[in-house]
Amino acid sequence: MKVLLVEDSLEDSLLLVRELVRGGYRLEHRRVETAEGMRRALQDNKWDVVISDYRMPAFDALGALHILHESGEDIPFIIVSGKIGEDLAVAAMKSGANDYLMKGNLARLVPVVERELREAEERKAHRLTQEKVSRGKAEWESVFDAVSDLIIITDNEGVISRCNGRVFSYFPGGYGAILGKRIDEVFFGSELPEGKVFRFLHMQGETEEDIRFPNLSGWYNVASYPMRIEGNDRAGFVHIIKDITKRREVEEEKRTSDRELLTLYAVAFRLQYTKGVEKVMGDLLFQLHNMLQMDFSCIHLFEGGERLKMRASLGLSAPFEKAMKTLPADAEWTKLAQGGRPFLGEEPDSRFPEKAKKAAVAMGLHSWCTVPLKIGQEVMGVMTVGTISGRNYSDRDVFLLCSIAGQLAVLIDNYSLYDKMKEKAEELYKSKMELKENLQKVKRANIELGRLNTAKNNFIGIASHELKTPITSIMGGVEFLLKYSGIPMTPEQHNIFSSVYEGTVQLRKLVEDLLSISRIEAQGPLAQKKPANLIQLCREVHDLFALPLSERHIAVKITGEESAVPVDEGFVTLAVRNLMENAIKFTRDGGEVRLIGRTLKHARLKELTPLVRQFYSSFPNNIAAVKSYYLLQVSDNGIGIPADERVRVFDKFYGVGDIAHHSSGDTAFMSKGSGLGLSIVRGIMDAHEGVVWVEEAEGGGSTFSLLFPQE
């Protein structure tokens, strides 16, 4: 328990604390002896009870009571004094003290405190209950006024005693306009309702039909319920008046929309006929008469883009139909139709041709409407409907008729397209038959080409194989005569034998290339892979070209990672030899050839993709998917390859530039080759599930790149 002690004597306060502790309380207490100290204590903490001495040198119990009341706290205030007269005690009680006792009789302290705490708790509970009741009443009042329906409470005689705030929405005078008046008079005025609308006994709850009140606009629904108060079984009635005007409007809109949708559906169903456009137009007019209560209708279409001709009609008199059968281009009706906008009237007027106007009057035509048949901005004709009743066409009617006319225009256009399509279909059928015959011829030609290609490959393979033996004999004989026979020769004779030897070497190279390309085309090279050091392999190939390299003073640099790469050594040796031979051929004397190898991670393929896709459209999907690759590059500073020819150099028998500029040597500058070397390189890379491409080297020349999967 939290106790605030207003006491100037420390000893007396300790006695009070001891007495309360003996009574079973665990205390939190504070002693003050001035007004300022008490104010600060009330601000700093919440106290359960205040025990005050009556008189102190600088303060007294009445002053303490005054400060407590200023704070607004409801805390029991008990006076404990050494001596206090009866009149002073009564005055203190009147000022708000809950009890008083003498310091010489502290035995009453604990019971008094317990009683006052209990009563304080009861007062607090009562106060909270009253606050809830007040808040609930205020909330109910707010809800009552916030309800969107008009709520009126009457006594048994129908006199209005109360209503909610919605009254201002219906009666400009607000509460004053209806309170104290009879409810029937408020809503019906001097007119008596057919039924006793606001009588609960006759209503039995909510009305089953919608009601209109003479003094209010719109539609309403009324529900009446008896209101019972304890001790009074017939205290009055509660009437709930719901404004259903919007609902009625929505329902009316729905009925109108349903009618329009049903009309559009029926029209669309009729427009599915395929018995000709004349039949469709007649059925459409018949449907409009049934769905929209039309009496007359007709459809005109433009002929030659100028005059109007009636193509369908229903309900027209013979004179009117005759007068409107064909309308010339200069007629007012035709000009209005060409404008592509609806036009209408409530009786026949000057827009009708004179004879048609008279016939329309005789026919009883009252209101009429003409809408265009058009697709986009193209007007195909017009549709006219009319009635003999007093009904006039609204904007909504015109919109519906325009929608129907738009569907009909599309159908008419489709029929025209259908006729054209039939002609095109016949032409396509003839073309299809011719194409079928041509495809059969192409198929037979492909079969024959395949047979000839197989025969060609077989011939090349046999011929090349048979040529190798005599070529070897010729080379051996000529080489013996030149180098080892010791036979004296004139310079002319030596030059002739040297030319024969060089030509035979070139012929042997051509035969070897033909054998390689023939094997690739026949079944594809079957690579026998095993780990190999490609840098060492490049050095071995370099040794094969030691003589031409030294004669032409071309430097070769071979560097790179000497890691093991799974390859077919024979195939890769052939590929590197072809690339190095080309580099020597197309590099001027004193030039340089570089062979570099390094490992690439799979992620680096993204950087190469734009370049390599010029040679392989599906890169990197066309190569083996592994974690790393080995890139071997052969670069030179020679004449280079034009950008528009780089992709084609890998085709068979393709030579860069004008062949007439090539010399006839084997490894001399720009010497002519077979045009098969790079095609063989590409076939070898395909066998290794790798790729090859060429790009311009830094500083000029060409760089050929071989990309091998390492796993």
XYZ file of C-alpha atoms in Angstrom:
711
model
C 0.000 0.000 0.000
C 1.241 3.487 -0.917
C 0.760 5.937 1.976
C 1.345 9.685 1.866
C 2.016 10.984 5.396
C 1.372 14.697 6.032
C 3.254 14.940 9.350
C 5.899 17.213 10.822
C 6.995 14.705 13.476
C 9.269 11.906 12.316
C 8.540 9.884 15.465
C 4.763 10.099 14.970
C 5.093 9.072 11.326
C 7.162 6.030 12.341
C 4.450 5.045 14.828
C 1.848 5.214 12.058
C 4.004 3.140 9.721
C 4.646 0.527 12.429
C 0.905 0.237 13.149
C 0.081 -0.320 9.459
C 2.864 -2.878 9.053
C 1.536 -4.721 12.116
C -1.834 -4.725 10.351
C -0.314 -6.813 7.524
C 0.532 -4.153 4.909
C 3.776 -3.894 2.941
C 4.213 -0.141 2.777
C 5.631 2.365 0.347
C 5.388 5.729 2.123
C 6.526 9.294 1.935
C 6.391 12.073 4.555
C 5.675 15.733 3.686
C 5.024 18.714 5.947
C 4.484 21.607 3.531
C 1.986 22.456 0.803
C 4.691 22.439 -1.892
C 5.964 19.055 -0.713
C 2.445 17.595 -0.909
C 1.859 18.961 -4.428
C 5.129 17.478 -5.611
C 4.334 14.110 -3.974
C 0.910 13.970 -5.701
C 2.553 14.701 -9.030
C 5.345 12.156 -8.601
C 3.292 9.124 -7.577
C -0.147 7.568 -7.204
C -1.185 7.125 -3.533
C -3.725 4.766 -1.991
C -4.359 6.787 1.197
C -3.364 10.127 2.778
C -2.860 10.246 6.600
C -2.490 13.773 7.907
C -1.841 15.468 11.241
C -4.404 18.180 11.903
C -2.066 21.007 12.798
C 1.587 21.567 11.950
C 3.830 24.626 12.227
C 3.702 25.430 8.452
C 0.692 23.401 7.302
C -2.601 21.854 8.455
C -5.113 19.166 7.475
C -7.551 21.611 5.829
C -4.777 22.923 3.575
C -3.810 19.356 2.687
C -7.470 18.590 1.836
C -7.602 21.632 -0.411
C -4.472 20.537 -2.324
C -5.856 16.994 -2.683
C -9.096 18.345 -4.136
C -7.120 20.545 -6.557
C -5.312 17.473 -7.891
C -8.646 15.809 -8.762
C -7.593 12.515 -7.144
C -10.184 10.495 -5.185
C -7.909 9.287 -2.329
C -9.094 8.496 1.232
C -8.016 11.312 3.603
C -7.700 10.322 7.283
C -6.833 12.788 10.036
C -4.713 11.464 12.948
C -4.123 14.116 15.597
C -2.943 14.299 19.179
C -5.884 16.441 20.120
C -8.755 17.827 18.104
C -12.040 19.270 19.207
C -15.446 18.000 18.118
C -16.192 21.162 16.138
C -12.855 20.991 14.301
C -13.396 17.330 13.473
C -16.868 18.070 12.073
C -15.492 20.928 9.996
C -12.782 18.652 8.608
C -15.331 15.983 7.712
C -17.435 18.591 5.913
C -14.343 19.704 4.020
C -13.898 16.181 2.656
C -11.964 14.192 5.244
C -13.080 10.589 5.345
C -12.413 9.985 9.064
C -10.382 11.125 12.017
C -8.814 9.418 15.047
C -6.606 10.299 17.939
C -2.917 9.412 18.069
C -3.546 7.855 21.429
C -5.981 5.364 19.874
C -4.088 3.964 16.844
C -5.804 0.598 17.230
C -8.578 1.996 14.983
C -6.084 2.961 12.249
C -5.975 -0.333 10.340
C -9.794 -0.916 10.333
C -10.392 2.682 9.235
C -7.841 2.369 6.428
C -9.326 -0.928 5.257
C -12.841 0.544 5.234
C -11.812 3.677 3.368
C -9.824 1.703 0.789
C -12.814 -0.545 0.202
C -15.171 2.425 -0.159
C -12.698 4.192 -2.466
C -12.596 1.103 -4.677
C -16.393 1.017 -4.759
C -16.521 4.695 -5.677
C -13.991 4.077 -8.444
C -15.995 1.161 -9.831
C -19.184 3.223 -9.689
C -17.464 6.114 -11.429
C -16.123 3.848 -14.195
C -19.575 2.368 -14.649
C -21.095 5.805 -14.990
C -18.406 6.797 -17.491
C -19.130 3.674 -19.561
C -22.840 4.397 -19.444
C -22.243 7.988 -20.543
C -19.844 6.892 -23.286
C -22.224 4.169 -24.460
C -25.075 6.664 -24.556
C -22.962 9.076 -26.597
C -21.912 6.288 -28.962
C -25.511 5.169 -29.371
C -26.530 8.740 -30.161
C -23.768 8.916 -32.791
C -24.803 5.577 -34.303
C -28.449 6.617 -34.279
C -27.618 9.778 -36.219
C -25.113 8.029 -38.513
C -27.574 5.406 -39.820
C -28.235 6.060 -43.507
C -31.960 5.324 -43.120
C -34.452 7.784 -41.651
C -35.518 6.529 -38.168
C -38.641 8.022 -36.564
C -40.066 7.191 -33.116
C -43.776 7.847 -32.447
C -46.181 7.231 -29.621
C -49.218 4.996 -29.954
C -51.136 7.794 -31.680
C -48.498 8.335 -34.357
C -47.137 11.604 -32.933
C -43.405 11.954 -33.655
C -41.334 12.209 -30.500
C -37.840 11.658 -31.871
C -35.889 11.112 -35.110
C -32.272 10.740 -36.206
C -30.119 13.262 -38.056
C -31.133 11.976 -41.508
C -34.231 14.176 -41.171
C -32.172 17.099 -42.567
C -31.686 15.197 -45.852
C -35.438 15.031 -46.495
C -36.969 17.990 -44.613
C -35.276 21.418 -44.849
C -36.671 22.400 -41.452
C -34.903 19.512 -39.732
C -36.176 18.380 -36.344
C -38.536 21.336 -36.003
C -40.352 20.350 -39.202
C -41.606 17.008 -37.900
C -41.286 16.699 -34.092
C -44.704 16.828 -32.387
C -46.592 16.195 -35.647
C -48.476 13.137 -36.767
C -46.325 10.952 -39.005
C -49.083 10.408 -41.600
C -49.496 14.156 -42.017
C -45.742 14.678 -42.378
C -45.400 12.182 -45.224
C -48.838 12.296 -46.882
C -50.101 15.773 -46.037
C -53.849 16.039 -46.534
C -53.927 12.882 -48.658
C -54.883 9.717 -46.857
C -52.758 6.657 -47.692
C -54.474 3.695 -49.257
C -53.119 1.511 -46.470
C -52.139 2.527 -42.959
C -48.460 2.610 -43.787
C -47.153 3.598 -40.374
C -49.410 1.391 -38.240
C -47.488 -1.569 -36.879
C -50.574 -3.724 -36.438
C -51.336 -3.447 -40.111
C -47.720 -3.598 -41.328
C -46.417 -6.711 -39.565
C -42.810 -5.628 -40.130
C -41.369 -4.447 -43.450
C -43.644 -3.514 -46.349
C -43.497 -5.849 -49.320
C -43.841 -3.125 -51.933
C -42.070 0.131 -52.677
C -43.839 3.349 -51.678
C -43.900 6.898 -53.006
C -44.766 9.794 -50.654
C -46.559 12.917 -51.950
C -44.294 15.188 -49.868
C -40.983 13.498 -50.910
C -39.385 12.577 -54.214
C -38.165 9.071 -54.940
C -39.103 5.601 -53.748
C -39.062 4.262 -50.192
C -39.519 1.094 -48.172
C -40.986 1.258 -44.637
C -40.591 -1.093 -41.668
C -42.416 -0.471 -38.351
C -41.667 -2.195 -35.040
C -43.220 -1.821 -31.549
C -41.021 -0.112 -28.976
C -41.345 -1.516 -25.441
C -39.961 0.082 -22.273
C -39.866 -1.680 -18.924
C -43.205 -1.088 -17.193
C -44.867 0.099 -20.415
C -45.779 -2.561 -22.994
C -47.023 -0.029 -25.565
C -44.614 2.841 -25.415
C -44.802 3.580 -29.148
C -43.345 2.545 -32.506
C -40.024 2.734 -34.334
C -40.343 3.404 -38.075
C -37.350 2.768 -40.360
C -37.760 4.498 -43.715
C -35.231 3.338 -46.343
C -34.595 5.418 -49.463
C -34.534 2.921 -52.344
C -34.572 5.431 -55.190
C -31.101 4.415 -56.371
C -32.044 0.757 -56.188
C -35.131 1.406 -58.309
C -33.023 3.350 -60.788
C -30.480 0.527 -60.932
C -33.252 -2.031 -61.418
C -34.779 0.058 -64.184
C -31.344 0.457 -65.740
C -30.853 -3.297 -65.489
C -34.186 -3.996 -67.170
C -33.261 -1.610 -69.966
C -29.789 -3.114 -70.279
C -31.205 -6.640 -70.274
C -33.576 -5.689 -73.068
C -30.727 -4.169 -75.044
C -28.428 -7.134 -74.427
C -31.166 -9.550 -75.401
C -31.689 -7.559 -78.576
C -27.967 -7.573 -79.361
C -27.772 -11.301 -78.653
C -30.745 -12.044 -80.882
C -29.302 -9.845 -83.611
C -25.876 -11.485 -83.313
C -27.538 -14.900 -83.541
C -29.375 -13.884 -86.704
C -26.196 -12.462 -88.182
C -24.584 -15.915 -88.087
C -26.577 -17.112 -91.089
C -24.621 -17.974 -94.187
C -27.549 -17.938 -96.644
C -26.573 -14.653 -98.218
C -26.550 -11.026 -97.179
C -30.116 -10.358 -98.393
C -31.501 -13.111 -96.134
C -29.504 -11.824 -93.172
C -30.756 -8.245 -93.568
C -34.383 -9.429 -93.775
C -34.025 -11.572 -90.647
C -32.362 -8.671 -88.810
C -35.266 -6.312 -89.504
C -37.754 -8.954 -88.397
C -35.835 -9.360 -85.123
C -35.763 -5.600 -84.502
C -39.524 -5.397 -84.950
C -40.035 -8.107 -82.323
C -37.512 -6.874 -79.772
C -37.810 -3.070 -80.046
C -41.449 -2.686 -81.104
C -40.694 -1.145 -84.493
C -43.424 -0.629 -87.126
C -41.332 0.209 -90.193
C -37.728 -0.463 -91.208
C -35.489 -0.591 -94.263
C -31.810 -0.878 -95.207
C -30.078 1.094 -97.980
C -26.591 0.346 -99.328
C -24.396 2.550 -101.495
C -23.894 1.456 -105.086
C -20.827 2.764 -106.836
C -20.089 4.930 -103.799
C -22.780 7.470 -104.743
C -26.463 6.492 -104.905
C -28.427 4.553 -102.286
C -30.373 1.437 -103.115
C -32.864 -0.288 -100.778
C -31.789 -3.874 -100.147
C -34.265 -4.936 -97.412
C -37.521 -3.605 -95.870
C -40.326 -4.587 -93.497
C -43.689 -2.945 -92.816
C -43.381 -0.289 -95.527
C -46.281 0.659 -97.753
C -45.860 0.064 -101.471
C -45.760 3.834 -102.354
C -43.167 4.579 -99.693
C -40.989 1.627 -100.723
C -41.226 2.686 -104.357
C -40.291 6.286 -103.514
C -37.289 5.168 -101.398
C -36.170 2.290 -103.640
C -33.303 4.208 -105.233
C -32.020 7.598 -104.060
C -29.667 9.615 -106.301
C -26.383 11.090 -105.093
C -27.774 14.638 -104.945
C -30.769 13.716 -102.727
C -30.782 15.238 -99.225
C -31.188 11.764 -97.710
C -28.101 10.500 -99.573
C -25.974 13.469 -98.504
C -26.964 12.955 -94.858
C -26.130 9.249 -95.156
C -22.684 10.035 -96.581
C -21.970 12.156 -93.486
C -21.805 8.971 -91.394
C -23.861 10.370 -88.480
C -27.338 9.369 -87.212
C -30.278 11.641 -88.042
C -33.861 11.362 -86.750
C -37.152 13.197 -86.399
C -40.619 13.074 -84.840
C -42.500 13.224 -88.167
C -41.711 13.121 -91.903
C -39.993 16.368 -92.904
C -38.131 17.979 -95.789
C -35.252 15.508 -95.520
C -37.521 12.913 -97.129
C -37.906 12.957 -100.928
C -41.246 14.643 -101.713
C -43.046 11.477 -102.816
C -41.572 9.523 -99.900
C -42.749 12.218 -97.469
C -46.350 12.005 -98.665
C -46.233 8.202 -98.562
C -44.820 8.296 -95.033
C -47.616 10.586 -93.818
C -50.200 8.305 -95.419
C -48.485 5.313 -93.826
C -48.808 6.924 -90.375
C -45.078 7.307 -89.704
C -44.565 9.335 -86.516
C -41.023 9.045 -85.132
C -38.080 7.707 -87.111
C -34.315 7.242 -86.848
C -31.637 6.600 -89.456
C -28.204 5.250 -88.433
C -25.117 4.670 -90.620
C -23.716 1.290 -91.584
C -19.986 1.938 -91.425
C -16.649 0.373 -90.595
C -14.199 2.939 -89.302
C -14.782 6.009 -91.465
C -16.138 4.091 -94.469
C -19.950 4.416 -94.812
C -21.538 1.416 -96.535
C -25.169 2.513 -96.198
C -27.899 3.356 -93.656
C -30.591 1.552 -91.648
C -33.899 3.354 -90.968
C -36.532 2.383 -88.365
C -39.814 4.079 -87.453
C -43.004 3.797 -85.382
C -46.566 5.068 -85.595
C -46.856 5.533 -81.812
C -46.034 8.652 -79.842
C -42.699 7.223 -78.755
C -39.579 9.282 -79.511
C -36.075 7.916 -79.935
C -33.674 8.694 -77.067
C -29.886 8.912 -77.207
C -29.779 5.443 -75.729
C -32.001 4.072 -78.503
C -29.767 5.684 -81.092
C -26.671 4.168 -79.459
C -28.255 0.698 -79.500
C -29.281 1.034 -83.143
C -25.765 2.218 -84.035
C -24.291 -0.859 -82.311
C -26.608 -3.146 -84.291
C -25.822 -1.269 -87.509
C -22.097 -1.660 -86.799
C -22.501 -5.446 -86.501
C -24.475 -5.548 -89.743
C -21.831 -3.452 -91.518
C -19.124 -5.881 -90.425
C -21.181 -8.799 -91.700
C -21.792 -7.149 -95.064
C -18.089 -6.413 -95.353
C -17.321 -10.012 -94.378
C -19.552 -11.280 -97.169
C -17.595 -9.151 -99.646
C -14.337 -10.451 -98.227
C -15.730 -13.979 -98.303
C -16.345 -13.747 -102.042
C -12.819 -12.459 -102.550
C -11.440 -15.147 -100.279
C -13.166 -17.838 -102.330
C -11.337 -16.610 -105.410
C -8.051 -16.471 -103.510
C -8.687 -19.931 -102.084
C -9.072 -21.360 -105.573
C -5.834 -19.692 -106.627
C -4.089 -20.982 -103.486
C -5.342 -24.485 -104.165
C -3.858 -24.396 -107.633
C -0.612 -23.010 -106.221
C -0.639 -25.703 -103.554
C -0.890 -28.453 -106.148
C 1.936 -26.888 -108.167
C 4.017 -26.549 -104.985
C 3.337 -30.175 -104.136
C 4.619 -31.235 -107.533
C 7.694 -29.014 -107.139
C 8.370 -30.444 -103.662
C 8.309 -33.935 -105.129
C 10.817 -32.815 -107.751
C 13.028 -31.222 -105.063
C 12.799 -34.377 -102.958
C 13.898 -36.505 -105.903
C 16.665 -34.009 -106.658
C 17.888 -34.123 -103.017
C 17.993 -37.912 -103.131
C 20.020 -37.734 -106.313
C 22.332 -35.055 -104.820
C 22.882 -37.236 -101.757
C 23.779 -40.161 -103.986
C 26.154 -38.014 -106.044
C 27.743 -36.553 -102.881
C 28.364 -40.047 -101.529
C 29.831 -41.064 -104.857
C 31.980 -37.904 -104.849
C 33.314 -38.619 -101.363
C 34.023 -42.221 -102.287
C 35.810 -41.075 -105.443
C 37.869 -38.484 -103.580
C 38.808 -41.030 -100.941
C 39.800 -43.672 -103.513
C 41.531 -41.198 -105.810
C 43.453 -39.561 -102.993
C 44.531 -42.905 -101.616
C 45.657 -44.121 -105.025
C 47.514 -40.847 -105.684
C 49.584 -41.028 -102.506
C 51.788 -43.888 -103.797
C 52.882 -42.316 -107.141
C 53.263 -38.909 -105.462
C 55.560 -40.428 -102.856
C 57.588 -42.122 -105.639
C 57.899 -38.890 -107.604
C 58.950 -36.920 -104.518
C 61.503 -39.547 -103.559
C 62.999 -39.719 -107.062
C 63.204 -35.966 -107.552
C 64.626 -35.442 -104.064
C 67.277 -38.117 -104.779
C 68.236 -36.469 -108.043
C 68.487 -33.047 -106.407
C 70.286 -33.909 -103.213
C 72.012 -37.302 -103.350
C 72.646 -38.474 -106.962
C 75.634 -36.207 -107.614
C 74.590 -35.884 -111.255
C 75.886 -32.615 -112.731
C 73.010 -30.305 -113.750
C 72.786 -27.019 -115.502
C 71.014 -24.225 -113.573
C 68.008 -24.605 -115.857
C 67.845 -28.348 -115.139
C 68.146 -27.721 -111.380
C 65.330 -25.146 -111.476
C 63.092 -27.565 -113.395
C 63.630 -30.351 -110.848
C 63.097 -27.908 -107.963
C 59.779 -26.783 -109.489
C 58.756 -30.427 -109.942
C 59.599 -31.108 -106.299
C 57.648 -28.070 -104.983
C 54.631 -28.933 -107.169
C 54.679 -32.522 -105.894
C 54.822 -31.295 -102.280
C 51.816 -29.051 -102.934
C 50.013 -31.928 -104.645
C 50.679 -34.189 -101.637
C 49.280 -31.498 -99.329
C 46.150 -31.252 -101.493
C 45.696 -35.046 -101.417
C 46.062 -35.091 -97.628
C 43.500 -32.270 -97.282
C 41.084 -34.076 -99.588
C 41.416 -37.247 -97.508
C 40.810 -35.320 -94.284
C 37.760 -33.425 -95.532
C 36.354 -36.586 -97.116
C 36.599 -38.435 -93.789
C 34.974 -35.511 -91.927
C 32.061 -35.337 -94.364
C 31.564 -39.083 -94.508
C 31.206 -39.819 -90.807
C 32.786 -36.987 -88.840
C 36.165 -37.361 -87.117
C 36.026 -39.589 -84.047
C 38.428 -37.895 -81.647
C 40.534 -40.241 -79.505
C 41.125 -37.901 -76.558
C 43.897 -38.094 -74.006
C 45.666 -35.409 -71.918
C 48.231 -33.487 -73.954
C 50.420 -30.402 -73.540
C 49.279 -28.102 -76.368
C 52.209 -25.700 -75.926
C 54.659 -28.586 -76.442
C 52.603 -29.759 -79.413
C 52.905 -26.251 -80.938
C 56.690 -26.418 -80.543
C 56.752 -29.746 -82.424
C 54.682 -28.273 -85.271
C 57.033 -25.263 -85.347
C 59.964 -27.581 -86.024
C 58.227 -28.772 -89.225
C 58.406 -25.223 -90.627
C 61.995 -24.466 -89.581
C 63.268 -24.150 -93.207
C 60.624 -21.715 -94.628
C 60.692 -19.697 -91.375
C 64.488 -19.269 -91.576
C 64.425 -18.480 -95.307
C 61.831 -15.710 -94.809
C 63.162 -14.532 -91.429
C 59.766 -14.934 -89.692
C 59.957 -15.103 -85.894
C 57.704 -17.502 -83.964
C 56.909 -17.008 -80.236
C 55.207 -19.841 -78.314
C 54.074 -19.058 -74.746
C 51.283 -19.990 -72.353
C 50.054 -22.381 -69.691
C 51.445 -25.868 -70.179
C 48.480 -27.647 -68.637
C 47.096 -30.989 -69.801
C 44.127 -30.725 -72.186
C 42.067 -33.778 -73.302
C 42.489 -33.785 -77.120
C 43.212 -36.064 -80.057
C 46.892 -35.225 -80.676
C 46.789 -36.191 -84.356
C 43.790 -33.988 -85.113
C 45.086 -31.040 -83.065
C 48.532 -31.326 -84.705
C 46.808 -31.120 -88.109
C 44.749 -28.098 -87.016
C 47.763 -26.215 -85.581
C 49.856 -27.082 -88.663
C 47.183 -25.682 -90.998
C 46.873 -22.475 -88.947
C 50.652 -21.986 -88.715
C 51.050 -22.672 -92.434
C 48.435 -20.005 -93.228
C 50.125 -17.574 -90.834
C 53.480 -18.098 -92.619
C 51.889 -17.775 -96.082
C 50.172 -14.458 -95.371
C 52.936 -12.819 -93.276
C 55.594 -10.733 -95.026
C 59.295 -11.573 -94.710
C 60.639 -10.497 -91.341
C 57.172 -10.756 -89.710
C 56.133 -12.489 -86.516
C 53.815 -15.386 -85.580
C 52.627 -15.835 -81.964
C 51.077 -18.956 -80.354
C 49.571 -18.354 -76.906
C 47.584 -20.720 -74.658
C 45.654 -20.048 -71.452
C 42.806 -21.432 -69.343
C 39.386 -19.733 -69.279
C 36.630 -20.148 -66.685
C 33.090 -20.881 -67.871
C 31.978 -17.410 -66.748
C 34.328 -15.817 -69.324
C 32.256 -17.251 -72.194
C 29.787 -14.384 -71.746
C 32.485 -11.928 -72.865
C 33.188 -13.982 -76.005
C 29.541 -14.525 -76.985
C 29.014 -11.397 -79.211
C 32.137 -12.243 -81.241
C 31.744 -16.037 -81.498
C 28.046 -15.902 -82.431
C 29.096 -14.461 -85.790
C 30.544 -17.925 -86.499
C 28.204 -20.096 -84.339
C 24.688 -18.690 -83.903
C 23.892 -21.013 -80.975
C 27.087 -20.328 -78.966
C 27.661 -21.267 -76.140
C 24.975 -23.989 -76.389
C 26.894 -25.764 -79.177
C 29.959 -26.556 -77.040
C 30.484 -28.903 -74.112
C 29.369 -27.341 -70.818
C 32.348 -27.644 -68.419
C 33.884 -25.554 -65.661
C 36.951 -24.453 -67.666
C 38.276 -24.275 -71.250
C 41.681 -23.998 -72.903
C 42.081 -21.182 -75.432
C 44.868 -21.583 -78.018
C 45.455 -18.560 -80.274
C 47.597 -18.313 -83.420
C 48.308 -14.661 -84.327
C 50.308 -13.006 -87.092
C 51.028 -9.469 -88.273
C 50.389 -10.317 -91.908
C 47.941 -8.926 -94.480
C 44.837 -9.848 -92.412
C 41.357 -10.904 -93.563
C 38.610 -8.434 -94.583
C 35.789 -8.286 -91.991
C 33.144 -9.394 -94.507
C 35.136 -12.548 -95.384
C 36.079 -13.802 -91.896
C 33.068 -16.100 -91.524
C 33.402 -17.517 -95.060
C 37.081 -18.522 -94.739
C 35.945 -21.715 -92.948
C 33.964 -22.823 -96.033
C 35.452 -25.472 -98.300
C 37.574 -24.276 -101.254
C 37.162 -20.617 -100.244
C 40.165 -18.411 -100.891
C 40.580 -14.900 -99.506
C 41.012 -12.142 -102.086
C 41.850 -12.500 -105.766
C 43.442 -15.897 -106.490
C 45.451 -14.312 -109.285
C 47.516 -12.487 -106.633
C 48.601 -15.759 -104.969
C 51.994 -17.263 -105.845
C 52.472 -20.966 -106.509
C 54.873 -21.824 -103.708
C 53.988 -23.941 -100.670
C 54.969 -21.569 -97.859
C 56.042 -18.499 -99.796
C 54.252 -15.180 -99.185
C 50.546 -15.330 -100.223
C 51.040 -18.725 -101.854
C 47.875 -20.377 -103.121
C 46.434 -23.287 -101.124
C 43.619 -25.790 -101.646
C 41.068 -23.798 -99.654
C 40.424 -26.829 -97.406
C 42.738 -26.160 -94.456
C 40.401 -23.970 -92.391
C 37.405 -26.178 -93.209
C 39.384 -29.106 -91.767
C 40.201 -27.044 -88.652
C 36.511 -26.344 -88.085
C 35.647 -30.044 -88.462
C 38.348 -30.956 -85.918
C 36.973 -28.424 -83.405
C 33.448 -29.817 -83.904
C 34.823 -33.271 -83.038
C 36.238 -31.817 -79.797
C 32.904 -30.064 -78.996
C 34.790 -26.769 -79.216
C 34.781 -23.745 -81.530
C 37.141 -21.806 -83.809
C 36.929 -18.201 -84.937
C 39.076 -15.452 -86.408
C 39.418 -11.759 -85.599
C 41.741 -8.914 -86.421
C 44.983 -9.072 -84.434
C 46.201 -6.135 -82.405
C 48.388 -3.999 -84.668
C 47.119 -5.732 -87.843
C 47.039 -9.263 -89.146
C 44.787 -12.092 -87.963
C 44.224 -14.088 -84.788
C 42.724 -17.593 -85.009
C 41.325 -18.906 -81.704
C 40.730 -22.582 -80.772
C 38.563 -23.168 -77.664
C 38.839 -26.707 -76.176
C 36.712 -28.065 -73.252
C 39.065 -29.164 -70.446
C 36.783 -31.838 -68.921
